[in-house]
mmCIF file of C-alpha atoms in Angstrom:
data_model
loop_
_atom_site.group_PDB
_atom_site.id
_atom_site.type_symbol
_atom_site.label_atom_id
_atom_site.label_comp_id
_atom_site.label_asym_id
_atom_site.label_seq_id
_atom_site.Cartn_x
_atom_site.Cartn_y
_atom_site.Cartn_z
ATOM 1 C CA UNK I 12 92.031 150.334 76.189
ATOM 2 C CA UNK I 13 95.524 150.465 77.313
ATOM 3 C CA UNK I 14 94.130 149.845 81.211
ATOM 4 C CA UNK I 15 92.208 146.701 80.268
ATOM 5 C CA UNK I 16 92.457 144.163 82.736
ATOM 6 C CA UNK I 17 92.155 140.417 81.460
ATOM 7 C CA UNK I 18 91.604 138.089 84.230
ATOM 8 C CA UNK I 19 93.038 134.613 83.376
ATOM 9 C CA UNK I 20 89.730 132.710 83.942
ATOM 10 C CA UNK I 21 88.053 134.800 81.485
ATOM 11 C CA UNK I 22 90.092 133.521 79.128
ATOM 12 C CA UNK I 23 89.684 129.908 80.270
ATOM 13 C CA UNK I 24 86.006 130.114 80.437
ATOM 14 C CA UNK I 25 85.902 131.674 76.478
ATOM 15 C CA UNK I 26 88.410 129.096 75.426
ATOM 16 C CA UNK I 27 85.677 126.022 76.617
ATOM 17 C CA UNK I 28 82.611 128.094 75.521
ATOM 18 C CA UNK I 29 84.027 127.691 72.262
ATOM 19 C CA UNK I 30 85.219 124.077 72.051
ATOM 20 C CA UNK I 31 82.195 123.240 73.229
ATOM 21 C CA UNK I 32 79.364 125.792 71.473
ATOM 22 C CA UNK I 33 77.561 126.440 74.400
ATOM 23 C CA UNK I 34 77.183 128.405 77.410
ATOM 24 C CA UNK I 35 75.493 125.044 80.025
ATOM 25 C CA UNK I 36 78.119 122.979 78.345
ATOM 26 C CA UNK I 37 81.158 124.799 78.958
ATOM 27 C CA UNK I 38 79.466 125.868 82.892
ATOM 28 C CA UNK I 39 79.042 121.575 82.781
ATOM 29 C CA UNK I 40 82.863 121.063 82.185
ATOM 30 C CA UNK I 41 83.836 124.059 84.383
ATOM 31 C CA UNK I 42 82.135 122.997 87.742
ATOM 32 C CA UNK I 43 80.191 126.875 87.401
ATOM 33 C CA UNK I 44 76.839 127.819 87.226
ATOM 34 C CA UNK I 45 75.634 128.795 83.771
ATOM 35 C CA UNK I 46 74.335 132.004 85.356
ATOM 36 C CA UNK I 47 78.461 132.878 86.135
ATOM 37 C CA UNK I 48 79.725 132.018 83.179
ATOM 38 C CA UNK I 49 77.378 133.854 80.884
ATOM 39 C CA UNK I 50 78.252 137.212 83.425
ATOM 40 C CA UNK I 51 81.877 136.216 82.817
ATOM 41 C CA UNK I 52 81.564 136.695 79.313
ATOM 42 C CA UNK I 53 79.275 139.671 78.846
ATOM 43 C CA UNK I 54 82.094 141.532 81.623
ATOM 44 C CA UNK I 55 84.685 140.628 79.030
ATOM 45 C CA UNK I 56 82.643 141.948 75.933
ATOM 46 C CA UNK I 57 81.650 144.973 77.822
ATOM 47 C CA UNK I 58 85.100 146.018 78.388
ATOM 48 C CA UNK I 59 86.390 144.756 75.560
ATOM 49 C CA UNK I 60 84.026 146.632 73.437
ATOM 50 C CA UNK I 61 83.806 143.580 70.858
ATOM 51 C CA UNK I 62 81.511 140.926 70.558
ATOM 52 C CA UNK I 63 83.418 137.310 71.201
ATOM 53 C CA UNK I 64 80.541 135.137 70.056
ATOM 54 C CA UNK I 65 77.549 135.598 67.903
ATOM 55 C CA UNK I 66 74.307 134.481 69.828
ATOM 56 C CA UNK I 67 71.964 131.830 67.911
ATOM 57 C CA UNK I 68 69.245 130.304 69.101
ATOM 58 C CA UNK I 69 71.131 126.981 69.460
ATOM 59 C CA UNK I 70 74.425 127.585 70.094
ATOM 60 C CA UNK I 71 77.267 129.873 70.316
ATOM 61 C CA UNK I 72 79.455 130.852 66.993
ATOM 62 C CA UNK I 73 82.911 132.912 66.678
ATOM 63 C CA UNK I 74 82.340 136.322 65.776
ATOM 64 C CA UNK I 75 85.465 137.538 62.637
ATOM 65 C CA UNK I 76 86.954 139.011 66.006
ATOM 66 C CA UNK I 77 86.428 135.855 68.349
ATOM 67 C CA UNK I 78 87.873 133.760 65.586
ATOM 68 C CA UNK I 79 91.263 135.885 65.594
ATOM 69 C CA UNK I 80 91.319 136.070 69.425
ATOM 70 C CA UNK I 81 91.165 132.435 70.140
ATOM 71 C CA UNK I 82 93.959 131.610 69.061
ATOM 72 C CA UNK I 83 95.739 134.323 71.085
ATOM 73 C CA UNK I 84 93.269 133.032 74.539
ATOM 74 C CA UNK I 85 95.207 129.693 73.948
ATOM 75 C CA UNK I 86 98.497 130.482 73.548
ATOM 76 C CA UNK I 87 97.853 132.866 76.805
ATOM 77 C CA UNK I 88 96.349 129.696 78.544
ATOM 78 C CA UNK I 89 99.183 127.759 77.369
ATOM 79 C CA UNK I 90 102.111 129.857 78.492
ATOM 80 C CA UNK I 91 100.219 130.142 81.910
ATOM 81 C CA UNK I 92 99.997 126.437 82.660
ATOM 82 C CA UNK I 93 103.768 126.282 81.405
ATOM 83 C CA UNK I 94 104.289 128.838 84.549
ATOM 84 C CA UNK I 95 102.441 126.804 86.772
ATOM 85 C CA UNK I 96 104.129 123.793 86.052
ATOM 86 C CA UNK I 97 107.781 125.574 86.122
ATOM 87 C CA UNK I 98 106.961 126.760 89.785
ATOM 88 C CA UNK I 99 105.589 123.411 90.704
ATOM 89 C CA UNK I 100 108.585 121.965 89.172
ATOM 90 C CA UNK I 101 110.933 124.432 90.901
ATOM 91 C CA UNK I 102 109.121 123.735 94.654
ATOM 92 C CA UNK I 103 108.818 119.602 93.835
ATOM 93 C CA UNK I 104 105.289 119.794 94.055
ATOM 94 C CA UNK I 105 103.410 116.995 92.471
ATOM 95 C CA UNK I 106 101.385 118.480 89.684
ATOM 96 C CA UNK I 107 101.051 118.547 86.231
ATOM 97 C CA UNK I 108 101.581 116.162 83.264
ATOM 98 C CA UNK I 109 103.992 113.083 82.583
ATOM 99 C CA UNK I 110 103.640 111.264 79.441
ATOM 100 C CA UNK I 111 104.326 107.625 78.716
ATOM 101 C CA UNK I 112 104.785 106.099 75.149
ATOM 102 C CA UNK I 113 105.210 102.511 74.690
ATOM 103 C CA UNK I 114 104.212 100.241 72.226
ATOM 104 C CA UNK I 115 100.793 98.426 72.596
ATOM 105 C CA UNK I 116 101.780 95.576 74.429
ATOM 106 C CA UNK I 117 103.731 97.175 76.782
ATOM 107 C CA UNK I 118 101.910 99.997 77.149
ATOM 108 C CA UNK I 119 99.522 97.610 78.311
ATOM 109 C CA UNK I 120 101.829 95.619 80.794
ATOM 110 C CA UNK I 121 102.357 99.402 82.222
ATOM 111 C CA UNK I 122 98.417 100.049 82.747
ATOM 112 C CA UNK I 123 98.257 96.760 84.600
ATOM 113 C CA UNK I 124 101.504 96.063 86.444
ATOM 114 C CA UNK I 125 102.893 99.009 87.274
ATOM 115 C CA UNK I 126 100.719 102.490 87.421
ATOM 116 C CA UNK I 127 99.180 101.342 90.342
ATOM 117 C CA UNK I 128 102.441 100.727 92.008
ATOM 118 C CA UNK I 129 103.164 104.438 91.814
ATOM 119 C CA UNK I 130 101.870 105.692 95.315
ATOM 120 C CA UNK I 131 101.557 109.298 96.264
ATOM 121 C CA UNK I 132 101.639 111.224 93.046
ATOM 122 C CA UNK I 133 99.353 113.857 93.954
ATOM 123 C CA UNK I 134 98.010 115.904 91.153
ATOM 124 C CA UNK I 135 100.354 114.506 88.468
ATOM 125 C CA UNK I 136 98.489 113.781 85.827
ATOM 126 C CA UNK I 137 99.886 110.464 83.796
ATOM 127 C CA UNK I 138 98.782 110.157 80.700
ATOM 128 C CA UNK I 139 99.195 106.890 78.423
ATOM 129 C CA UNK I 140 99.785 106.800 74.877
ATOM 130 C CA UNK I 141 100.407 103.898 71.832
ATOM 131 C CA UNK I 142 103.818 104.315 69.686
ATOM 132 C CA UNK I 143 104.043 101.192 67.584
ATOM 133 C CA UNK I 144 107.630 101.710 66.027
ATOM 134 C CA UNK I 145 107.727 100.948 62.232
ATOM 135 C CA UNK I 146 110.252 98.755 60.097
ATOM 136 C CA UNK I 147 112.988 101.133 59.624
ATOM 137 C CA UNK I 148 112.173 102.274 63.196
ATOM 138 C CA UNK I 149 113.532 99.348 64.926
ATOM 139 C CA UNK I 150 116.737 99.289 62.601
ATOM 140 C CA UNK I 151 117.646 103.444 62.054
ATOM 141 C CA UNK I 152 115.965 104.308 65.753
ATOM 142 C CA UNK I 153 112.628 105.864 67.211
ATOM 143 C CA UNK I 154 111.531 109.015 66.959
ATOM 144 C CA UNK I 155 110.720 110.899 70.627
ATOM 145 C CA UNK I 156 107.478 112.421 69.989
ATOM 146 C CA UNK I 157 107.107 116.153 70.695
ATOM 147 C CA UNK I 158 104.682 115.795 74.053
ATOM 148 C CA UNK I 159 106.581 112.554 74.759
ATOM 149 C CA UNK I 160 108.971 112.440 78.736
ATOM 150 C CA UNK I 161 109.139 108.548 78.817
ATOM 151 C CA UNK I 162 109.598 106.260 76.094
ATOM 152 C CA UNK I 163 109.673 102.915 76.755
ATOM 153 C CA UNK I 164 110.442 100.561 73.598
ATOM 154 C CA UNK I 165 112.286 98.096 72.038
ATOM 155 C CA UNK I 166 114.970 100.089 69.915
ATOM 156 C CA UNK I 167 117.298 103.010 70.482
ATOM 157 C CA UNK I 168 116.810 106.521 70.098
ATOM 158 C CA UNK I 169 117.291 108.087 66.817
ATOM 159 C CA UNK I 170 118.594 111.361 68.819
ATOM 160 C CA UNK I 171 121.332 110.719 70.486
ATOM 161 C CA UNK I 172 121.381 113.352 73.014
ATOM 162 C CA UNK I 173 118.809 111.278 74.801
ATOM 163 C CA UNK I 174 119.273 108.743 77.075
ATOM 164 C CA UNK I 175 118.753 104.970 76.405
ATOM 165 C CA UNK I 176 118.482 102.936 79.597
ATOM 166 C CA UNK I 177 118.403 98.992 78.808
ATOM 167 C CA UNK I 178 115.561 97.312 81.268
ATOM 168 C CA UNK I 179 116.326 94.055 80.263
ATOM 169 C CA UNK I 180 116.181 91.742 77.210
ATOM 170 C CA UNK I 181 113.045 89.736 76.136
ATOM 171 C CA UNK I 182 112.078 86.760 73.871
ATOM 172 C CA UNK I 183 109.690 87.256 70.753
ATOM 173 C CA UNK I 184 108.266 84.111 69.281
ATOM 174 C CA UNK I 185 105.735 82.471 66.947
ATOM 175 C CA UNK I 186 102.404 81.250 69.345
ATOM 176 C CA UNK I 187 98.898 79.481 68.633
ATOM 177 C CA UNK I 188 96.286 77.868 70.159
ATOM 178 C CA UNK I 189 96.579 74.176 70.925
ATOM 179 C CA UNK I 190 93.875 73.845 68.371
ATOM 180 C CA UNK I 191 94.856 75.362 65.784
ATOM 181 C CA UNK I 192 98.494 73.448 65.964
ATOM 182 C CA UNK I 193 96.752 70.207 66.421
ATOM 183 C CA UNK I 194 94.654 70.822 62.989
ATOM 184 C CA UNK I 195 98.073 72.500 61.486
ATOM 185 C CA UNK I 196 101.238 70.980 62.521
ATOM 186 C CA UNK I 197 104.217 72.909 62.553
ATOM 187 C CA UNK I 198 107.882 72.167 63.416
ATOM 188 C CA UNK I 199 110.176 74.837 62.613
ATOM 189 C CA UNK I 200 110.280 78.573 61.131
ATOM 190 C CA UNK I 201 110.719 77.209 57.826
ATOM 191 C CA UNK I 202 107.102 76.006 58.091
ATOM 192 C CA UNK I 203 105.565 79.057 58.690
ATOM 193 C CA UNK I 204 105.015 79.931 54.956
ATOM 194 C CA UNK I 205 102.586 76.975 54.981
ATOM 195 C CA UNK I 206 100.404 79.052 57.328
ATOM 196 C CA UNK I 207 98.345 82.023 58.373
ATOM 197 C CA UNK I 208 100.467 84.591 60.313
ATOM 198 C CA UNK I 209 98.977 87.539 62.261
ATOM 199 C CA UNK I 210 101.028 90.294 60.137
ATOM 200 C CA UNK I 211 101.418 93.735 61.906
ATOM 201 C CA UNK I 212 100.411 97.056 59.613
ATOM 202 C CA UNK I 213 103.594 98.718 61.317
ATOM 203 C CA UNK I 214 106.136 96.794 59.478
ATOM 204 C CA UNK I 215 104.080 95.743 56.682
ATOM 205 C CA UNK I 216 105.991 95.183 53.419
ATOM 206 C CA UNK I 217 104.365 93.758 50.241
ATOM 207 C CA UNK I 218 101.778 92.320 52.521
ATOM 208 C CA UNK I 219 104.224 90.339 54.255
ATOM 209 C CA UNK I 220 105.866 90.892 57.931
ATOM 210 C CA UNK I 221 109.763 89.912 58.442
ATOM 211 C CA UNK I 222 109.853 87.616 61.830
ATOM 212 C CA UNK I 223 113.487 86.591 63.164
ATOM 213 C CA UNK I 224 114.236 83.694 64.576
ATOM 214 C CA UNK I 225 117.580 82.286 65.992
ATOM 215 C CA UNK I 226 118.790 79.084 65.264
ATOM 216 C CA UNK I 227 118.844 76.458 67.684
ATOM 217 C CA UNK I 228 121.383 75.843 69.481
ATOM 218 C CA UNK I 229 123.622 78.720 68.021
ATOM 219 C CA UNK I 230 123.797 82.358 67.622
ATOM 220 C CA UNK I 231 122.781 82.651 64.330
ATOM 221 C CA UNK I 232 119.418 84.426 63.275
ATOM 222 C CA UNK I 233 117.375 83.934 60.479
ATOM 223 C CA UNK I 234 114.833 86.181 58.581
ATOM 224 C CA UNK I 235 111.284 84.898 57.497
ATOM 225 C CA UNK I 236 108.754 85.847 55.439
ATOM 226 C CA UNK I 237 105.444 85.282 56.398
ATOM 227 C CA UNK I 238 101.721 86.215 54.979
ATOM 228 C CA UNK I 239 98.610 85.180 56.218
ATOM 229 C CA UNK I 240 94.720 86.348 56.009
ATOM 230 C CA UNK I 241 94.560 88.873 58.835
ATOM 231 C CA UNK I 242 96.845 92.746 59.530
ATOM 232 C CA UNK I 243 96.455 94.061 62.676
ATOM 233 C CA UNK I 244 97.365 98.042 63.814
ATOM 234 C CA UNK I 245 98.364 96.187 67.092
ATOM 235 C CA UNK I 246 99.682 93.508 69.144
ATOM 236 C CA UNK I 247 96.958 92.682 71.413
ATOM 237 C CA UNK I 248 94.338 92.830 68.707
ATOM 238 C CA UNK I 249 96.615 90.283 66.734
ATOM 239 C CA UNK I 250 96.593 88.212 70.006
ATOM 240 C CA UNK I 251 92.658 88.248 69.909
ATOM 241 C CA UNK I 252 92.368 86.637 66.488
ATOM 242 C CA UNK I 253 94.954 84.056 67.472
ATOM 243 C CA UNK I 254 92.934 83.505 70.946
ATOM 244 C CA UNK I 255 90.492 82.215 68.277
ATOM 245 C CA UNK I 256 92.597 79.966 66.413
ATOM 246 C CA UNK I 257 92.569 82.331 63.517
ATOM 247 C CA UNK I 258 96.101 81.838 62.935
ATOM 248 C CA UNK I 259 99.693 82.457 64.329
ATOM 249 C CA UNK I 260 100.941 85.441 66.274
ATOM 250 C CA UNK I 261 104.587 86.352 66.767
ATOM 251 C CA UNK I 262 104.535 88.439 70.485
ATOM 252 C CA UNK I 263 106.640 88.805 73.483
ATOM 253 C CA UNK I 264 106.606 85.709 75.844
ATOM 254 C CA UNK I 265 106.524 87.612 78.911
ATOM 255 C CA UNK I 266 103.468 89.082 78.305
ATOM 256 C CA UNK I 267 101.568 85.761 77.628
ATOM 257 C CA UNK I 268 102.435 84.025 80.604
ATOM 258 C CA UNK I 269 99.124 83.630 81.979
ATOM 259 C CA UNK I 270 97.781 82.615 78.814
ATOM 260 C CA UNK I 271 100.387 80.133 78.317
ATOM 261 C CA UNK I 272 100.546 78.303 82.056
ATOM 262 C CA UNK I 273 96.174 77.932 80.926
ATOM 263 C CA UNK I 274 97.486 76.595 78.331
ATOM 264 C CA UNK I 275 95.295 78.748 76.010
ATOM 265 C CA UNK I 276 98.249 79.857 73.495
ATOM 266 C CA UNK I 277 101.403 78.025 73.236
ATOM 267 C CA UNK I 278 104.535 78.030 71.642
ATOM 268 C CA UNK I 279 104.569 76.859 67.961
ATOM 269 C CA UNK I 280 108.072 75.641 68.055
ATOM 270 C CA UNK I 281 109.664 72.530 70.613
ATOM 271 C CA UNK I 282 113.167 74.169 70.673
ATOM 272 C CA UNK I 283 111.603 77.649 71.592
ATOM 273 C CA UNK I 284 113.390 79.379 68.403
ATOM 274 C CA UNK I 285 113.221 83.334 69.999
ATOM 275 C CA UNK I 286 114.118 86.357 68.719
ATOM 276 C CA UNK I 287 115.461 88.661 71.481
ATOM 277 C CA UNK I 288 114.841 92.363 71.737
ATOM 278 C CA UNK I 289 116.062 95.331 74.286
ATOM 279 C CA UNK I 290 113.469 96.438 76.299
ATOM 280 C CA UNK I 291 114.837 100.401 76.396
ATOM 281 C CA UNK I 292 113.462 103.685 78.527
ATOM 282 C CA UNK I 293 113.988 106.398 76.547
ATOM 283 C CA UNK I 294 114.096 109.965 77.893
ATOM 284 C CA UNK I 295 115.582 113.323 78.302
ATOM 285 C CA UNK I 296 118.741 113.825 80.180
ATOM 286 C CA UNK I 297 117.919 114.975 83.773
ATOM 287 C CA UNK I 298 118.831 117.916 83.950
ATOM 288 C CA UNK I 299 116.630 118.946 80.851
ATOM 289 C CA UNK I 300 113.619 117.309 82.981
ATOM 290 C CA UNK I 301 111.039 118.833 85.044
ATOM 291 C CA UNK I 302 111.200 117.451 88.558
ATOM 292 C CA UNK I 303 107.876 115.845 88.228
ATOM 293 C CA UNK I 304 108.860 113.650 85.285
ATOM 294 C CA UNK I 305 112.093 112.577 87.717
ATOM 295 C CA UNK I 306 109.802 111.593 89.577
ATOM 296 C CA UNK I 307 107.687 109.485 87.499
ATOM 297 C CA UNK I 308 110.627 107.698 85.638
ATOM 298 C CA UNK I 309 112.323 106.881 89.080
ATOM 299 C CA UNK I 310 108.344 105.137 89.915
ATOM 300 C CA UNK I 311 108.079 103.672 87.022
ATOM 301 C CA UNK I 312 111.792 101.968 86.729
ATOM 302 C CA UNK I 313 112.208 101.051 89.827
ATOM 303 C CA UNK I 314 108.645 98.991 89.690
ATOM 304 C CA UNK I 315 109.823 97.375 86.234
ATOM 305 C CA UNK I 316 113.268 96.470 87.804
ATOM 306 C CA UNK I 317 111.414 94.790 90.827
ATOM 307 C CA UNK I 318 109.334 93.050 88.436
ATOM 308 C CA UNK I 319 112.138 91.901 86.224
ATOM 309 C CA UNK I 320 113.764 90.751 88.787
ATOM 310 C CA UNK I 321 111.032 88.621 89.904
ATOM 311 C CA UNK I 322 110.437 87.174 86.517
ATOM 312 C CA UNK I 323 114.072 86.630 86.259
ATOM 313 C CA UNK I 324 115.975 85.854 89.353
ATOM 314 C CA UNK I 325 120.004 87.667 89.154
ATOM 315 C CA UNK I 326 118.763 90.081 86.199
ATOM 316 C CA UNK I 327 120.262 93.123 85.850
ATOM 317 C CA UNK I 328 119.266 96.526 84.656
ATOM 318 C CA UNK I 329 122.163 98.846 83.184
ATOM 319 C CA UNK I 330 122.104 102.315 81.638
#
């Protein structure tokens, strides 16, 4: 036993056999034939001298000592992409995986502004994910979640070993359909307990959401609580109900641009009363970072600056 030889696609190939149950399943996922990955196996058995998997005639179960092993397979499979990625990292090749958090909306604006613009990434895998900070998020700081390399947001870092890198700042208002404002007047903030809001579960409290608005024509800004008949988990399904005049939604103007100039959502408010908020890229300090997440970041900021820059001509973006 001391001379066994594991081979690190054995372990691969019993790690998917048993996510997935099933001998064609796991040959489906791996690109084999079933007739490999069944000899695979019954190699690793034989010299093994245990049984990995109990045969039914359905599907595949865990023996006691395949249940104890797994866990062991993964960690193995784990440590060895970690290698991969650390020689990868060391030689700048482009492979691997860079993750993105951002809250809905702009995780959206990323998936359709500025991915594409990434060219020649190779085999970096980018993978998108929804972080929708919560009340006492945007006021005490964000968390960086434990898989997370970029986080793009609209508050600062609880950690402050991180690095906070301001994009640019951005307007938050109160917007409708022309419809609905026609049936339902409204003139100021102060009217908005009179109506249906689009409240946010993330920074739901006593089934109200706090919107800010600043004064016109000074800096002063002004808390207000609103209700209304609808909670969303997220912006853009908020924006949906207000596309159908379901009531009012409070969202970044940027990102409604197009649905403003067609004129199918517009501002509640003459005076354009907004609330402005940091747009922040949070992540690690270089030298902390793989190269391929360097790599990434510098794509992905340089494309936002470039748009930003577009949307508003002389703006600046400073770390």
């Amino acid at each position: 036993m001391n001379n066994l030889q594991i081979k690190p696609r054995e372990l691969k190939i019993i790690s998917v056999i048993a996510a997935t149950g099933s001998i064609g399943d796991a040959a489906a996922l791996l690109g084999m034939a079933q007739a490999n990955v069944s000899k695979y196996l019954s190699d690793f058995e034989t010299r093994v001298g245990l049984k990995v998997f109990e045969r039914t005639t359905r599907q595949l179960a865990l023996t006691q000592f395949g249940e104890v092993l797994l866990p062991y397979i993964n960690a193995s499979l784990d440590k060895n992409i970690q290698l991969i990625n650390f020689i990868a990292d060391y030689k700048h090749e482009k492979s691997g995986r860079v993750t993105i958090y951002a809250p809905t909306g702009i995780i959206t604006y990323l998936a359709r502004h500025v991915i594409h613009q990434l060219e020649e990434i190779g085999d970096i895998r980018i993978c998108l994910k929804t972080y929708n900070p919560n009340r006492n998020e945007l006021s005490e700081g964000v968390s960086f979640p434990d898989d997370c390399d970029i986080l793009i947001t609209y508050a600062q870092p609880k950690d402050e070993s991180l690095v906070a890198y301001q994009l640019t700042k951005y307007s938050v208002t109160a917007f409708a359909t022309p419809e609905y404002i026609q049936k339902r007047p409204i003139n100021s903030p102060d009217d908005l307990i009179k109506h249906s809001c689009i409240l946010l579960d993330s920074i739901l409290v006593d089934d109200a959401n706090i919107w800010r608005f600043r004064v016109h024509g000074s800096e002063e800004v002004r808390d207000y609580k609103v209700t209304g008949n609808y909670i969303c988990d997220n912006t853009q399904t908020a924006l949906e109900l207000a596309r159908n005049h379901l009531g009012i939604v409070f969202a970044p103007k940027e990102s409604l641009k197009s649905e403003i100039e067609q004129g199918i959502l517009m501002p509640c408010f003459s005076h354009q009363e907004e609330w402005w908020l940091d747009l922040t890229a949070i992540f690690r300090k270089r030298e902390y970072q793989p190269w391929r997440v360097q790599y990434i970041l510098d794509g992905v900021l340089n494309s936002l600056r470039e748009r930003i820059k577009q949307a508003v001509p002389g703006a600046t973006c400073s770390e």
